[in-house]
XYZ file of C-alpha atoms in Angstrom:
735
model
C 0.000 0.000 0.000
C 1.389 3.400 -0.961
C 1.645 6.486 1.207
C -1.222 8.051 -0.726
C -3.439 5.055 0.059
C -2.640 5.244 3.754
C -3.210 8.958 4.075
C -5.992 9.667 1.562
C -8.217 6.685 0.840
C -10.125 5.499 3.888
C -9.156 8.471 6.002
C -12.029 10.286 7.667
C -11.367 13.616 6.002
C -13.901 16.427 6.153
C -16.356 16.821 3.302
C -14.745 18.715 0.453
C -18.031 20.599 -0.077
C -18.663 21.184 3.616
C -17.449 24.782 3.798
C -19.415 25.666 0.662
C -22.614 24.243 2.145
C -22.146 25.873 5.539
C -21.550 29.233 3.863
C -24.692 28.853 1.749
C -22.745 28.830 -1.511
C -23.735 25.336 -2.692
C -26.154 25.825 -5.615
C -29.400 23.932 -5.053
C -32.203 24.083 -7.618
C -34.260 26.343 -5.305
C -31.429 28.916 -5.456
C -31.445 29.231 -9.247
C -32.620 32.515 -10.769
C -32.927 33.567 -14.411
C -33.587 37.041 -15.806
C -37.323 37.375 -16.366
C -38.063 34.235 -14.380
C -41.665 33.678 -13.285
C -43.223 31.294 -10.778
C -45.651 28.389 -10.999
C -47.922 27.143 -8.204
C -49.928 23.931 -8.281
C -53.625 23.344 -7.642
C -54.423 19.917 -6.182
C -57.503 17.745 -6.280
C -59.801 17.806 -3.252
C -61.206 14.329 -3.982
C -59.529 10.939 -4.276
C -61.576 9.435 -7.096
C -63.895 10.539 -9.850
C -63.453 13.166 -12.542
C -63.221 16.898 -13.090
C -66.628 18.260 -14.085
C -65.360 21.733 -14.863
C -62.878 24.433 -13.937
C -63.547 28.145 -13.599
C -60.187 29.905 -13.816
C -61.498 33.357 -14.646
C -60.853 34.892 -11.231
C -57.303 33.553 -11.202
C -56.620 34.639 -14.768
C -57.658 38.195 -13.894
C -55.543 38.382 -10.768
C -52.530 40.739 -10.698
C -49.358 39.371 -12.256
C -50.904 36.157 -13.604
C -49.533 35.046 -16.966
C -51.362 31.756 -17.419
C -53.611 29.207 -15.763
C -52.970 25.752 -17.212
C -55.696 23.111 -16.820
C -56.594 19.859 -18.584
C -58.731 21.988 -20.902
C -55.856 24.035 -22.341
C -52.693 22.069 -21.513
C -50.575 21.063 -24.508
C -50.269 17.372 -25.246
C -47.188 15.733 -23.791
C -46.115 12.122 -24.027
C -45.318 9.583 -21.354
C -41.554 9.411 -21.057
C -39.626 6.217 -21.846
C -39.444 3.412 -19.310
C -36.268 3.509 -17.266
C -35.633 -0.201 -16.878
C -36.652 0.051 -13.235
C -40.114 1.609 -13.537
C -42.437 3.345 -15.913
C -42.617 7.103 -15.966
C -45.710 8.626 -14.331
C -48.662 9.365 -16.611
C -48.172 12.872 -18.032
C -50.036 15.523 -16.032
C -53.127 17.488 -17.099
C -53.827 15.159 -20.024
C -57.289 14.063 -18.896
C -60.110 14.672 -16.452
C -59.927 11.503 -14.331
C -58.975 11.863 -10.658
C -57.108 8.931 -9.127
C -55.864 10.270 -5.774
C -56.345 13.136 -3.362
C -53.784 15.844 -4.082
C -53.464 15.086 -7.798
C -52.460 18.154 -9.791
C -55.460 19.652 -11.619
C -54.110 23.088 -12.591
C -51.001 25.275 -12.598
C -50.973 29.029 -12.086
C -48.047 31.033 -13.487
C -47.426 34.565 -12.228
C -44.647 37.105 -11.898
C -44.084 36.219 -8.225
C -44.618 33.142 -6.096
C -46.864 35.110 -3.760
C -49.140 36.248 -6.564
C -49.247 32.765 -8.068
C -50.145 31.279 -4.679
C -52.924 33.784 -4.143
C -54.350 33.269 -7.629
C -54.250 29.477 -7.230
C -56.718 29.809 -4.348
C -59.208 31.341 -6.792
C -59.199 28.448 -9.254
C -62.607 26.799 -8.804
C -62.604 23.068 -9.595
C -65.855 21.101 -9.837
C -65.890 17.318 -9.483
C -67.959 14.253 -10.194
C -66.751 12.333 -7.126
C -66.308 8.584 -7.235
C -65.953 6.024 -4.471
C -62.236 5.742 -3.708
C -60.563 2.412 -2.998
C -58.308 3.124 -0.034
C -57.807 -0.115 1.922
C -55.667 -3.123 1.019
C -58.492 -5.459 2.004
C -61.093 -3.683 -0.154
C -62.489 -6.405 -2.483
C -62.759 -3.854 -5.297
C -58.980 -3.403 -5.455
C -57.287 -4.897 -8.487
C -54.721 -7.482 -7.408
C -51.394 -7.891 -9.190
C -49.413 -10.999 -8.281
C -45.638 -11.227 -8.645
C -45.489 -7.605 -9.880
C -41.699 -7.539 -9.808
C -41.085 -10.965 -11.343
C -39.116 -11.843 -8.241
C -41.230 -14.401 -6.396
C -39.118 -17.412 -5.481
C -39.637 -21.050 -4.588
C -36.873 -23.310 -3.346
C -37.566 -26.843 -2.162
C -40.988 -27.877 -0.832
C -42.062 -25.295 1.713
C -45.495 -26.786 2.422
C -44.095 -30.228 3.207
C -41.306 -28.771 5.341
C -43.755 -26.698 7.373
C -45.961 -29.744 7.920
C -42.966 -31.742 9.175
C -41.359 -28.992 11.278
C -40.901 -29.411 15.033
C -41.853 -25.785 15.574
C -43.843 -23.393 13.378
C -44.077 -19.631 13.861
C -47.044 -18.171 11.979
C -47.512 -14.422 12.397
C -48.693 -11.306 10.603
C -46.700 -8.069 10.678
C -47.765 -4.679 9.369
C -45.900 -1.511 8.492
C -47.596 1.814 7.638
C -47.157 4.281 4.828
C -44.178 6.546 5.533
C -43.092 9.689 3.724
C -39.515 10.419 2.602
C -39.432 14.062 3.802
C -35.965 15.185 2.707
C -34.976 18.535 4.182
C -34.869 20.267 0.810
C -38.276 20.859 -0.750
C -38.163 19.737 -4.370
C -37.872 22.614 -6.812
C -37.643 22.638 -10.608
C -36.487 25.564 -12.744
C -37.097 25.184 -16.478
C -35.914 27.439 -19.296
C -36.400 26.963 -23.044
C -34.146 28.393 -25.747
C -35.964 27.479 -28.929
C -36.116 23.692 -28.863
C -33.383 23.370 -26.236
C -34.442 22.874 -22.640
C -32.383 23.488 -19.495
C -33.757 22.165 -16.222
C -32.419 22.585 -12.688
C -33.989 19.903 -10.543
C -33.818 18.090 -7.225
C -33.244 14.752 -8.892
C -31.265 11.703 -7.831
C -30.860 10.737 -11.493
C -30.097 13.570 -13.939
C -29.800 11.211 -16.926
C -33.190 9.683 -16.188
C -34.761 13.129 -15.919
C -33.227 14.161 -19.247
C -34.612 11.072 -20.996
C -38.081 11.578 -19.537
C -38.227 15.259 -20.490
C -36.994 14.562 -24.008
C -39.647 11.893 -24.429
C -42.396 14.050 -22.964
C -41.749 17.037 -25.229
C -40.546 15.224 -28.322
C -37.067 16.736 -28.447
C -33.704 14.946 -28.771
C -31.989 13.994 -25.522
C -28.972 16.061 -26.502
C -31.308 19.060 -26.581
C -32.093 18.705 -22.882
C -29.647 19.609 -20.142
C -30.418 18.695 -16.524
C -28.419 20.240 -13.684
C -28.455 18.872 -10.144
C -25.028 19.484 -8.610
C -26.518 19.487 -5.098
C -29.723 17.941 -3.803
C -31.034 18.599 -0.311
C -31.702 14.944 0.414
C -33.892 12.495 -1.410
C -34.228 9.120 0.343
C -35.603 7.751 -2.957
C -38.120 10.523 -3.640
C -35.838 11.985 -6.297
C -35.462 8.837 -8.378
C -38.490 9.405 -10.607
C -39.474 12.283 -12.865
C -42.600 13.433 -11.047
C -45.438 15.376 -12.707
C -44.322 18.740 -11.286
C -41.091 18.508 -13.294
C -43.038 18.078 -16.520
C -45.394 20.903 -15.504
C -42.511 23.313 -14.898
C -41.179 22.680 -18.403
C -44.700 22.860 -19.855
C -45.358 26.197 -18.167
C -42.022 27.622 -19.330
C -42.831 26.675 -22.893
C -46.325 28.161 -22.749
C -45.325 31.545 -21.302
C -41.963 31.608 -23.103
C -40.093 32.550 -19.936
C -38.042 30.631 -17.374
C -40.292 29.135 -14.692
C -39.548 28.103 -11.124
C -41.905 25.591 -9.500
C -41.256 24.708 -5.859
C -43.278 22.158 -3.934
C -44.670 22.921 -0.480
C -44.277 20.411 2.308
C -47.903 19.156 1.965
C -47.308 18.712 -1.770
C -44.225 16.618 -0.977
C -46.550 14.190 0.822
C -48.670 13.572 -2.280
C -46.394 14.381 -5.207
C -43.051 12.593 -4.865
C -43.853 9.135 -3.549
C -43.703 7.435 -0.178
C -42.811 4.096 1.401
C -45.843 1.851 0.875
C -47.617 0.129 3.740
C -47.297 -3.663 3.969
C -49.250 -6.536 5.435
C -46.868 -9.471 5.749
C -47.402 -13.060 6.784
C -44.413 -15.141 7.742
C -44.348 -18.827 8.552
C -41.091 -20.271 9.858
C -40.505 -23.985 10.242
C -37.601 -25.191 12.391
C -36.116 -28.099 14.261
C -35.879 -27.939 18.044
C -32.181 -27.080 17.749
C -33.115 -23.909 15.853
C -32.154 -24.962 12.343
C -34.584 -23.467 9.851
C -36.356 -25.944 7.597
C -38.873 -23.618 5.921
C -39.569 -19.919 5.349
C -42.788 -18.764 3.741
C -43.055 -15.002 3.392
C -45.905 -13.128 1.710
C -46.342 -9.368 1.491
C -49.239 -7.257 0.245
C -48.619 -3.584 -0.526
C -50.479 -0.816 -2.365
C -49.801 0.722 -5.720
C -51.560 3.517 -7.543
C -54.598 2.938 -9.713
C -52.994 4.163 -12.937
C -49.249 4.180 -12.334
C -47.026 1.137 -12.760
C -44.171 2.459 -10.663
C -42.116 -0.517 -9.549
C -41.922 -0.560 -5.773
C -39.223 -2.931 -4.605
C -40.057 -6.450 -3.456
C -40.437 -6.813 0.299
C -39.886 -10.551 0.720
C -36.526 -11.038 -0.997
C -34.553 -10.936 2.230
C -36.250 -14.215 3.189
C -34.946 -15.831 0.009
C -31.286 -14.990 0.634
C -30.898 -13.941 4.261
C -30.429 -17.362 5.833
C -29.473 -20.923 4.954
C -32.823 -22.643 4.593
C -33.588 -25.465 2.129
C -37.272 -24.671 1.617
C -38.338 -21.111 0.845
C -41.349 -19.480 -0.771
C -41.599 -15.717 -1.199
C -44.554 -13.855 -2.683
C -45.151 -10.156 -3.273
C -48.633 -8.905 -4.109
C -49.737 -5.409 -5.112
C -53.253 -4.008 -4.831
C -54.193 -0.885 -6.761
C -55.675 1.884 -4.615
C -56.690 5.532 -5.000
C -53.546 6.724 -3.232
C -50.541 8.835 -4.232
C -47.910 6.801 -5.999
C -45.641 4.771 -3.696
C -41.949 4.718 -4.491
C -38.547 3.875 -3.076
C -37.683 5.095 0.396
C -34.385 4.500 2.175
C -33.774 0.769 2.482
C -36.605 0.079 -0.002
C -38.421 -3.209 0.441
C -35.766 -4.571 2.763
C -36.727 -2.124 5.525
C -40.226 -3.591 5.713
C -39.169 -7.173 4.964
C -36.516 -7.240 7.674
C -39.029 -6.056 10.250
C -41.188 -9.123 9.644
C -38.405 -11.676 9.189
C -36.198 -10.554 12.067
C -39.116 -10.278 14.485
C -40.336 -13.738 13.462
C -36.841 -15.130 14.107
C -36.923 -13.506 17.533
C -40.253 -15.218 18.221
C -38.726 -18.523 17.143
C -35.717 -18.005 19.406
C -37.929 -17.492 22.476
C -40.212 -20.367 21.482
C -37.389 -22.935 21.372
C -35.136 -21.398 24.032
C -32.175 -20.606 21.758
C -30.449 -17.243 22.130
C -31.383 -14.894 19.238
C -27.751 -14.339 18.264
C -26.972 -18.036 18.408
C -30.056 -18.791 16.298
C -28.803 -16.532 13.538
C -25.288 -17.928 13.709
C -26.651 -21.461 13.325
C -28.572 -20.433 10.208
C -25.857 -18.259 8.674
C -25.755 -18.570 4.861
C -22.129 -19.428 4.123
C -22.899 -19.401 0.381
C -25.636 -17.631 -1.544
C -28.747 -19.758 -0.875
C -30.152 -19.323 -4.369
C -27.018 -19.362 -6.532
C -24.949 -21.763 -4.447
C -21.904 -19.570 -5.093
C -19.503 -18.162 -2.499
C -20.189 -14.549 -1.587
C -17.950 -11.875 -3.064
C -17.452 -10.851 0.582
C -19.294 -11.497 3.815
C -18.408 -10.707 7.415
C -21.869 -11.145 8.935
C -20.615 -13.644 11.520
C -18.133 -11.051 12.699
C -20.943 -8.477 12.839
C -22.901 -10.742 15.198
C -19.955 -11.720 17.357
C -18.325 -8.306 17.676
C -21.665 -6.558 18.110
C -22.704 -8.906 20.907
C -19.370 -8.348 22.648
C -19.466 -4.553 22.351
C -23.084 -4.415 23.462
C -22.667 -6.772 26.403
C -25.321 -9.063 24.985
C -24.215 -12.187 26.798
C -24.697 -10.502 30.180
C -28.409 -9.877 29.677
C -31.085 -11.792 31.574
C -32.807 -13.806 28.826
C -36.277 -13.788 30.404
C -38.694 -11.093 29.170
C -39.798 -8.484 31.705
C -37.095 -9.608 34.136
C -34.855 -6.532 34.129
C -35.847 -3.259 35.795
C -34.286 0.050 36.686
C -36.702 1.681 39.071
C -40.034 2.078 37.270
C -38.479 1.303 33.913
C -38.564 -2.062 32.201
C -35.254 -2.694 30.412
C -35.081 -4.726 27.239
C -32.380 -5.903 24.849
C -33.055 -6.868 21.244
C -31.119 -7.518 18.075
C -31.542 -8.108 14.359
C -29.409 -9.263 11.458
C -29.276 -7.424 8.146
C -28.618 -8.707 4.625
C -29.124 -5.884 2.135
C -29.371 -6.420 -1.607
C -26.517 -5.791 -4.053
C -26.872 -3.019 -6.629
C -24.447 -1.638 -9.181
C -25.038 -0.076 -12.612
C -22.937 0.875 -15.657
C -21.321 4.286 -15.301
C -18.910 6.591 -17.109
C -16.471 9.250 -15.878
C -13.866 11.606 -17.304
C -10.550 12.559 -15.705
C -8.087 15.314 -16.616
C -4.772 16.566 -15.257
C -3.478 20.016 -16.194
C -0.033 21.681 -16.225
C -0.446 22.835 -12.630
C -0.790 19.238 -11.489
C -4.498 19.632 -10.768
C -7.042 16.926 -11.567
C -10.636 17.418 -12.618
C -12.886 14.349 -12.447
C -16.489 14.537 -13.548
C -19.631 12.553 -14.224
C -23.366 13.178 -14.531
C -24.003 11.502 -11.168
C -25.282 13.659 -8.345
C -24.683 13.926 -4.599
C -27.785 13.924 -2.395
C -25.760 14.601 0.727
C -24.169 11.170 0.995
C -20.609 12.410 0.489
C -20.097 11.432 -3.160
C -18.027 14.548 -3.892
C -15.708 13.688 -1.024
C -15.147 9.981 -1.579
C -14.674 10.444 -5.321
C -12.124 13.165 -4.591
C -10.281 10.746 -2.310
C -10.462 7.913 -4.820
C -9.169 10.072 -7.683
C -6.409 11.456 -5.462
C -5.289 7.959 -4.531
C -5.380 6.636 -8.093
C -3.596 9.676 -9.594
C -1.121 10.163 -6.765
C -2.261 13.665 -5.856
C -3.154 15.404 -2.605
C -6.869 15.883 -2.031
C -6.678 19.657 -2.435
C -5.347 19.176 -5.985
C -8.437 17.224 -7.099
C -11.791 18.704 -8.098
C -14.920 16.637 -8.770
C -17.810 17.823 -10.951
C -21.229 16.174 -10.676
C -24.870 16.694 -11.516
C -24.766 17.794 -15.159
C -26.072 15.681 -18.028
C -23.479 17.254 -20.342
C -20.970 15.128 -18.410
C -20.430 11.379 -18.934
C -23.564 9.351 -18.296
C -24.137 7.982 -14.798
C -26.837 5.926 -13.079
C -29.174 6.890 -10.278
C -27.987 7.814 -6.802
C -29.837 5.061 -4.964
C -29.778 1.457 -3.822
C -26.373 1.952 -2.175
C -24.943 1.544 -5.670
C -23.413 4.916 -6.529
C -20.055 4.472 -4.812
C -19.465 1.140 -6.542
C -20.789 2.331 -9.913
C -19.136 5.748 -10.079
C -16.091 4.635 -8.116
C -15.387 1.874 -10.633
C -15.727 4.370 -13.492
C -13.400 6.869 -11.784
C -10.964 4.029 -11.114
C -11.008 3.182 -14.819
C -10.748 6.819 -15.975
C -7.715 7.370 -13.745
C -6.052 4.217 -15.058
C -6.671 5.294 -18.653
C -5.369 8.769 -17.900
C -2.139 7.314 -16.549
C -1.925 5.161 -19.682
C -2.485 8.296 -21.792
C 0.540 9.909 -20.139
C 2.591 6.792 -20.806
C 1.422 6.748 -24.432
C 2.437 10.394 -24.726
C 6.012 9.642 -23.641
C 6.277 6.231 -25.309
C 8.638 7.594 -27.957
C 9.975 10.545 -25.984
C 13.748 10.158 -25.609
C 13.732 12.854 -22.908
C 11.395 10.868 -20.663
C 12.655 8.383 -18.071
C 9.317 6.621 -18.529
C 9.810 6.003 -22.242
C 8.450 2.589 -23.258
C 7.187 1.720 -19.779
C 3.978 -0.222 -19.179
C 1.287 0.842 -16.714
C 1.985 -2.053 -14.343
C 5.580 -0.826 -13.996
C 4.518 2.658 -12.903
C 3.174 4.133 -9.690
C 1.386 7.504 -9.387
C 2.704 9.331 -6.339
C 3.230 12.925 -5.203
C 2.011 14.428 -8.483
C 4.308 12.341 -10.650
C 4.679 8.967 -12.306
C 7.648 6.896 -11.201
C 8.883 3.355 -11.597
C 7.809 0.953 -8.904
C 11.288 -0.553 -8.979
C 13.097 2.788 -8.726
C 11.417 5.672 -6.841
C 13.981 8.144 -8.215
C 13.113 7.311 -11.820
C 10.081 9.299 -12.967
C 8.700 12.707 -13.799
C 5.759 14.907 -12.871
C 2.553 15.462 -14.807
C 3.622 19.098 -15.191
C 6.948 18.170 -16.800
C 5.304 15.841 -19.314
C 2.618 18.331 -20.328
C 5.038 21.272 -20.618
C 7.471 19.307 -22.730
C 4.673 18.332 -25.126
C 3.112 21.808 -25.067
C -0.232 20.569 -23.751
C -2.487 22.398 -21.295
C -3.987 19.148 -20.024
C -4.542 15.496 -20.796
C -7.948 13.818 -20.544
C -9.224 10.264 -20.545
C -12.675 8.717 -20.401
C -13.397 5.697 -18.276
C -16.349 3.413 -17.770
C -17.369 0.386 -15.788
C -20.155 -2.162 -15.828
C -20.753 -4.814 -13.181
C -19.664 -8.331 -13.923
C -22.038 -11.282 -13.686
C -21.875 -14.008 -11.052
C -21.052 -16.494 -13.818
C -18.061 -14.420 -14.944
C -16.539 -14.231 -11.477
C -17.865 -17.436 -9.957
C -19.084 -15.323 -7.041
C -22.424 -14.198 -5.689
C -22.484 -10.384 -5.490
C -22.817 -9.352 -1.870
C -24.540 -6.264 -0.626
C -23.657 -4.912 2.801
C -24.389 -6.888 5.968
C -24.930 -5.724 9.529
C -26.059 -6.611 13.026
C -28.059 -4.264 15.277
C -28.251 -4.387 19.064
C -30.732 -2.165 20.906
C -31.467 -1.356 24.545
C -34.836 0.194 25.385
C -36.389 1.536 28.572
C -40.173 1.254 28.820
C -42.210 3.006 31.490
C -44.113 0.154 33.156
C -47.172 2.326 33.843
C -47.301 4.658 30.835
C -45.888 2.453 28.071
C -43.530 5.211 26.965
C -40.487 3.838 25.102
C -37.025 5.354 25.154
C -34.144 4.021 23.117
C -31.137 3.978 25.434
C -28.412 2.456 23.241
C -27.971 1.148 19.732
C -24.889 -0.658 18.460
C -24.377 -1.252 14.743
C -21.633 -3.435 13.317
C -21.530 -3.175 9.535
C -19.752 -5.047 6.753
C -19.734 -2.579 3.845
C -16.571 -3.760 2.123
C -13.825 -1.195 1.740
C -14.582 2.070 3.541
C -13.394 5.025 1.464
C -14.020 7.636 4.167
C -14.523 6.556 7.757
C -16.213 9.819 8.729
C -18.776 10.037 5.924
C -19.487 6.294 6.137
C -20.180 6.524 9.860
C -22.332 9.571 9.201
C -24.393 7.600 6.691
C -24.996 4.792 9.192
C -25.940 7.263 11.918
C -28.328 9.120 9.604
C -29.957 5.902 8.490
C -30.214 4.695 12.076
C -32.065 7.868 13.035
C -34.502 7.089 10.226
C -34.837 3.553 11.574
C -35.671 4.929 15.014
C -38.422 6.980 13.408
C -39.691 3.913 11.570
C -39.775 1.898 14.799
C -41.377 4.403 17.135
C -42.786 7.452 15.348
C -43.359 7.567 11.612
C -46.753 6.928 10.046
C -48.443 8.714 7.167
C -52.116 8.747 8.108
C -54.806 8.808 5.421
C -58.425 9.612 6.139
C -60.197 6.315 5.298
C -63.263 8.166 4.024
C -61.728 10.833 1.793
C -58.194 9.681 0.974
C -56.727 12.936 2.300
C -53.430 12.703 4.141
C -54.235 14.183 7.538
C -50.704 14.679 8.869
C -49.012 16.054 5.756
C -46.732 18.569 7.475
C -43.622 18.246 9.612
C -45.675 19.632 12.477
C -47.905 16.550 12.366
C -45.709 13.839 10.836
C -43.384 12.702 13.598
C -39.718 12.072 12.887
C -36.923 11.289 15.300
C -35.319 14.405 16.762
C -32.303 14.910 18.987
C -34.135 13.913 22.166
C -35.116 10.570 20.590
C -31.575 9.631 19.581
C -28.992 8.321 22.060
C -25.307 8.010 21.329
C -24.990 5.592 18.429
C -22.105 3.136 18.263
C -20.934 2.242 14.727
C -18.165 -0.215 13.873
C -17.097 -1.377 10.414
C -15.728 -4.859 9.767
C -14.933 -6.954 6.717
C -12.634 -6.916 3.721
C -12.767 -5.198 0.312
C -15.441 -6.762 -1.848
C -14.336 -8.727 -4.892
C -17.162 -7.693 -7.208
C -15.752 -4.293 -8.172
C -12.199 -2.917 -8.414
C -12.751 -0.392 -5.617
C -13.892 -3.066 -3.147
C -16.928 -1.147 -1.862
C -20.505 -2.240 -1.157
C -22.209 1.000 -0.107
C -23.513 2.287 3.213
C -26.371 4.629 2.295
C -29.303 2.241 2.640
C -28.209 -0.267 5.242
C -28.050 2.396 7.950
C -31.838 2.171 8.289
C -32.490 -1.517 7.672
C -32.768 -3.717 10.743
C -33.139 -0.893 13.244
C -36.921 -1.275 13.619
C -36.889 -5.038 14.351
C -33.998 -4.681 16.801
C -35.997 -2.068 18.728
C -39.245 -4.053 18.497
C -37.462 -7.164 19.764
C -35.976 -5.158 22.630
C -39.454 -3.904 23.529
C -40.666 -7.511 23.714
C -37.762 -8.425 25.973
C -38.569 -5.457 28.206
C -42.323 -5.932 28.421
C -43.209 -9.445 27.318
C -45.567 -7.843 24.774
C -45.026 -8.770 21.137
C -45.999 -5.797 18.975
C -46.198 -6.798 15.317
C -47.318 -3.449 13.927
C -45.175 -0.355 13.363
C -44.716 2.173 14.768
C -44.625 0.802 18.317
C -46.534 3.484 20.183
C -47.533 3.615 23.835
C -51.213 2.868 23.103
C -50.158 -0.530 21.705
C -48.273 -1.297 24.913
C -51.030 -0.305 27.347
């Protein structure tokens, strides 16, 4: 390992964009201003089903400063954008009169100020022919879609194994709708120049937004530029191109001026997706010694009436999480008159782990085997479906080290046996096996005469630290100090990149940056291949090491020259190389791609009389492969854990069962974990670099949340003896 590797890559350096953000200089889409820019404000449906009977926009059209009121009666025709490979684009807005959910956009008011547009929007009178909304998963009118993701699995004979099992756990678990609620309200600024469109957006996938806009408006992709250098959080809400983005571009085209459209917090609850509720049934079959013989896991979740957004499968963790010979997983979707569900941090796995890990806890108490020991006995040493060795896996170490750090083996195993005054004390744990995700990606790297590198890609940074870890990676690969490397992101004019989601960006973009840096070094070697003045003449890449702003022979540290010397001698201002990477297949490597793994250990204190729950401690031990920045990685786990605390104890998007209106659609009513809810959080990383990508990473963004809720729920059972199978665990459920 070189000096650069020891001091740059892996070190917990501060965020390279931290000072810019603290000073308010980081350009978010809400900060963008154009000369002559006007503002658009949305009008939302007041019913959940039916149709628009008419719209009277005359009062709004005559209001001061109003340029246009766009309704289904005068909106231009736009197309549905191309499918992304992960989901279909939403139906284009204002193209018909049908109403499919409360809060659907029914009009847009454009005015010379946001205040005037907001006031005029209140004067748009919308008349409805209300229908009877379908709002409950058990409503017999709901259309049922089986195996919507094509991911249902069957291994062995689950029915026979359950019938023959010594012990069977059969339980139903439910999780509610939850809303992503990133700090930054989503804002889109759209500006047309003839047939060229520039859009500033709070998107987690600039390339996907460009493709959708090009398809919607019938212009070439190269005629659309999407800019998203900074996004104020997303948690999955920014992965799709939501109707407000199309409406901003539509309004800009109609009034022939740049338009800014910013969502309000209530509009974020209905317009950019949410984690869907689930009703899950799990049946576990086991021998008396705790060895699993069968897992049957079924989940039912909602989708929208007219939108085929692919919400991730909930049950897949049961197919791969443990060594079990007989497994059946089923995911079912029922179409309801609700806003469109979408990905939310730890998608699918967050809900699935709650059911599976709580059911395993029930099994452990039923047969008298310690919960940690039960998981160790059923550890999947190879991928249960593929039968291949994992590309990396340190889950056993997560269990063992986590139990030691937490003091797990000192706990009294009997529920409701430990007290501190009036408080019942409980200890719970959960294992985590998150899915693997990596996509093709491209990057470009340059080095100039001053020995400065510029690395760029169309990927974006939603606050996860992508700017920082890519700076570190490029610095290590090119042999430069961090302050000599600049990273550019969030611009579709840059090399194409995938979405920022699924814990896949670091592996995807990191592999592309790794390749671009290698090709840039090769470009320097090609440049001096016939240069008699160069000590590197005729040398191959494997003979050379990048270090301290120069290329030198591995065999002779004194033999080499700097980037500056090479470029000056050849009269070049800079040298540039493009790199790309695509994930290998399991068959190519003979390995099963491994996502991150973790173990969670929670201590809770429950008031014996009031049922109030306080989280006292939470220990996370995580195998995320190679850690590029210890500080940002720990920050990601802590942030995700705070979200997991909210999922366990607080978060629930409540819909009026009669009207379909979200009744707690503000941050004053929707409860999230705050400082008083969060104790000191212990995070430890274990494991080795992963073998499925050249950087060795597996990602930490999603796994921070997964497994937290079941660990807390299991701790609450240990404290109280009450098994709560429905999230969030609130005091009324404990009384």
